[in-house]
Amino acid sequence: MENKNNTSKFSTYLKKLFDKSEESISSVARSIGAERTSIHKALNGERQLPYHVVHALADHFQLSLEERQEFFRLYDILLQGESVCKNRTAVSYLLKYLASFQFQTATVSPAAVTPPPISENAPVQGELAVLNTVNAILYYEILQNDHAAFRLFLPPDMDLSQVFISQWLGG
């Protein structure tokens, strides 16, 4: 959580919503059934609001879809930290990409496809390079082996990777 002198991006966004609406903290708090002091402390970066209050605020301010997405993205960053949110987004994107991957094995012979050169000691870097490498390796492995398997290794500090993988496998 941010300290008292350094408000979060979420707090700044929430302040903008209050400024735009020209409503008092008290009236909004009454309207959504929340504690005025909780909202006041959240605006000053002294407290994190519970999810149901954040949801009620988004409804109260009648946020558009884009505004709502940004509001909840900033709330997630406040709760979990920016690096965790970036890692989750990257893993989610990769899993969505893998779930949509379609193989067309009927038109290409296995001899015509070769895997990309990968050095054991050099990581593949950059989104496009990673996607192209994953694509080529998956395609090559499936053409070479009827029982191909794919193992995805995620950073060891990403404690929620199992959650993402189980959600992906569950559809």
Short mmCIF file of C-alpha atoms in Angstrom, two decimals:
data_model
loop_
_atom_site.label_atom_id
_atom_site.label_comp_id
_atom_site.label_asym_id
_atom_site.label_seq_id
_atom_site.Cartn_x
_atom_site.Cartn_y
_atom_site.Cartn_z
CA MET A 1 0.00 0.00 0.00
CA GLU A 2 1.12 3.53 -0.75
CA ASN A 3 2.19 5.77 2.11
CA LYS A 4 0.31 8.87 3.22
CA ASN A 5 2.47 11.28 1.22
CA ASN A 6 2.48 9.25 -1.98
CA THR A 7 -1.03 8.50 -3.21
CA SER A 8 -1.55 5.68 -5.66
CA LYS A 9 -2.65 5.95 -9.28
CA PHE A 10 -5.96 4.51 -8.09
CA SER A 11 -6.37 7.32 -5.53
CA THR A 12 -5.54 9.91 -8.17
CA TYR A 13 -8.11 8.42 -10.56
CA LEU A 14 -10.72 8.31 -7.79
CA LYS A 15 -10.04 11.99 -6.97
CA LYS A 16 -10.61 12.86 -10.64
CA LEU A 17 -13.96 11.07 -10.53
CA PHE A 18 -14.99 13.06 -7.46
CA ASP A 19 -13.80 16.33 -9.01
CA LYS A 20 -15.69 15.60 -12.23
CA SER A 21 -18.92 14.74 -10.41
CA GLU A 22 -18.62 17.69 -7.99
CA GLU A 23 -20.20 15.49 -5.30
CA SER A 24 -19.03 15.40 -1.71
CA ILE A 25 -17.44 12.31 -0.21
CA SER A 26 -20.30 12.18 2.30
CA SER A 27 -23.05 12.16 -0.32
CA VAL A 28 -21.34 9.50 -2.41
CA ALA A 29 -20.67 7.38 0.69
CA ARG A 30 -24.36 7.61 1.69
CA SER A 31 -25.43 6.78 -1.86
CA ILE A 32 -23.36 3.59 -2.05
CA GLY A 33 -23.65 2.55 1.62
CA ALA A 34 -19.97 2.96 2.44
CA GLU A 35 -18.11 4.66 5.27
CA ARG A 36 -17.16 8.27 4.50
CA THR A 37 -13.86 7.88 6.35
CA SER A 38 -12.94 4.80 4.29
CA ILE A 39 -13.37 6.72 1.05
CA HIS A 40 -11.55 9.75 2.47
CA LYS A 41 -8.60 7.58 3.53
CA ALA A 42 -8.56 5.84 0.15
CA LEU A 43 -8.38 9.22 -1.57
CA ASN A 44 -5.33 10.07 0.57
CA GLY A 45 -3.64 6.72 -0.06
CA GLU A 46 -4.03 5.67 3.58
CA ARG A 47 -6.40 2.77 3.00
CA GLN A 48 -7.50 0.24 0.41
CA LEU A 49 -11.19 -0.01 -0.28
CA PRO A 50 -12.93 -3.40 -0.34
CA TYR A 51 -13.90 -4.66 -3.78
CA HIS A 52 -17.64 -4.20 -3.23
CA VAL A 53 -17.08 -0.49 -2.46
CA VAL A 54 -14.92 -0.04 -5.58
CA HIS A 55 -17.62 -1.77 -7.62
CA ALA A 56 -20.30 0.48 -6.08
CA LEU A 57 -18.19 3.56 -6.86
CA ALA A 58 -17.84 2.49 -10.51
CA ASP A 59 -21.62 2.06 -10.70
CA HIS A 60 -22.28 5.34 -8.90
CA PHE A 61 -20.05 7.35 -11.23
CA GLN A 62 -21.57 5.53 -14.24
CA LEU A 63 -18.20 4.73 -15.73
CA SER A 64 -18.02 3.74 -19.37
CA LEU A 65 -16.56 0.34 -20.23
CA GLU A 66 -13.12 1.86 -20.88
CA GLU A 67 -13.22 3.94 -17.69
CA ARG A 68 -14.36 0.92 -15.69
CA GLN A 69 -11.52 -1.22 -17.08
CA GLU A 70 -8.97 1.44 -16.16
CA PHE A 71 -10.53 1.94 -12.71
CA PHE A 72 -10.31 -1.77 -11.88
CA ARG A 73 -6.86 -2.11 -13.46
CA LEU A 74 -5.57 0.63 -11.16
CA TYR A 75 -7.31 -1.03 -8.21
CA ASP A 76 -5.57 -4.33 -9.04
CA ILE A 77 -2.22 -2.52 -9.22
CA LEU A 78 -2.90 -0.97 -5.83
CA LEU A 79 -3.68 -4.36 -4.29
CA GLN A 80 -1.02 -6.51 -5.95
CA GLY A 81 1.67 -4.22 -7.28
CA GLU A 82 2.48 -3.24 -10.84
CA SER A 83 4.93 -6.07 -11.59
CA VAL A 84 2.47 -8.77 -10.52
CA CYS A 85 -0.25 -7.22 -12.67
CA LYS A 86 2.10 -7.06 -15.67
CA ASN A 87 3.10 -10.71 -15.17
CA ARG A 88 -0.54 -11.79 -14.90
CA THR A 89 -1.42 -9.89 -18.05
CA ALA A 90 1.48 -11.48 -19.95
CA VAL A 91 0.58 -15.00 -18.80
CA SER A 92 -3.10 -14.44 -19.57
CA TYR A 93 -2.24 -13.18 -23.04
CA LEU A 94 0.04 -16.14 -23.72
CA LEU A 95 -2.56 -18.65 -22.53
CA LYS A 96 -5.28 -17.04 -24.64
CA TYR A 97 -2.94 -17.17 -27.61
CA LEU A 98 -2.13 -20.82 -27.01
CA ALA A 99 -5.82 -21.67 -26.59
CA SER A 100 -6.59 -20.13 -29.99
CA PHE A 101 -3.68 -21.81 -31.75
CA GLN A 102 -4.82 -23.90 -34.72
CA PHE A 103 -2.73 -26.56 -36.37
CA GLN A 104 -3.01 -27.45 -40.02
CA THR A 105 -1.02 -30.63 -40.39
CA ALA A 106 -2.59 -31.98 -43.56
CA THR A 107 -0.81 -29.67 -46.01
CA VAL A 108 2.78 -29.66 -44.71
CA SER A 109 5.13 -32.59 -44.46
CA PRO A 110 7.21 -32.95 -41.27
CA ALA A 111 10.43 -32.75 -43.29
CA ALA A 112 9.45 -29.28 -44.56
CA VAL A 113 9.30 -27.78 -41.07
CA THR A 114 12.35 -27.18 -38.95
CA PRO A 115 12.35 -25.74 -35.46
CA PRO A 116 13.92 -22.33 -34.95
CA PRO A 117 17.51 -22.30 -33.70
CA ILE A 118 17.45 -21.85 -29.93
CA SER A 119 20.51 -21.61 -27.77
CA GLU A 120 20.17 -23.24 -24.37
CA ASN A 121 21.85 -20.28 -22.70
CA ALA A 122 20.10 -17.45 -24.53
CA PRO A 123 16.49 -16.60 -23.71
CA VAL A 124 14.07 -15.69 -26.46
CA GLN A 125 13.20 -12.04 -25.90
CA GLY A 126 10.44 -9.78 -27.17
CA GLU A 127 6.76 -10.56 -27.63
CA LEU A 128 6.94 -11.26 -31.37
CA ALA A 129 10.03 -13.47 -31.02
CA VAL A 130 8.41 -15.47 -28.20
CA LEU A 131 5.15 -15.93 -30.13
CA ASN A 132 6.97 -16.98 -33.31
CA THR A 133 9.19 -19.40 -31.39
CA VAL A 134 6.26 -20.96 -29.51
CA ASN A 135 4.35 -21.23 -32.78
CA ALA A 136 7.22 -22.91 -34.62
CA ILE A 137 8.07 -25.32 -31.79
CA LEU A 138 4.46 -26.41 -31.28
CA TYR A 139 3.94 -26.90 -34.98
CA TYR A 140 7.18 -28.84 -35.37
CA GLU A 141 6.52 -31.07 -32.36
CA ILE A 142 3.01 -31.97 -33.47
CA LEU A 143 4.20 -32.82 -36.96
CA GLN A 144 6.99 -35.01 -35.57
CA ASN A 145 5.10 -36.78 -32.80
CA ASP A 146 1.48 -37.90 -32.46
CA HIS A 147 1.75 -37.56 -28.66
CA ALA A 148 3.56 -34.24 -28.47
CA ALA A 149 3.59 -32.45 -25.12
CA PHE A 150 4.14 -28.81 -24.34
CA ARG A 151 5.66 -27.64 -21.07
CA LEU A 152 5.40 -24.00 -20.11
CA PHE A 153 7.91 -22.73 -17.57
CA LEU A 154 6.92 -19.53 -15.80
CA PRO A 155 8.97 -17.35 -13.46
CA PRO A 156 9.29 -19.00 -10.03
CA ASP A 157 8.18 -15.80 -8.29
CA MET A 158 4.81 -15.91 -10.08
CA ASP A 159 2.79 -17.63 -7.40
CA LEU A 160 -0.50 -17.49 -9.33
CA SER A 161 0.71 -19.25 -12.47
CA GLN A 162 -1.05 -22.46 -11.39
CA VAL A 163 -4.33 -20.55 -11.14
CA PHE A 164 -3.97 -19.23 -14.70
CA ILE A 165 -3.03 -22.63 -16.05
CA SER A 166 -5.96 -24.39 -14.34
CA GLN A 167 -8.36 -21.72 -15.63
CA TRP A 168 -6.99 -22.13 -19.13
CA LEU A 169 -7.23 -25.92 -18.98
CA GLY A 170 -10.77 -25.60 -17.64
CA GLY A 171 -11.78 -23.65 -20.71
#
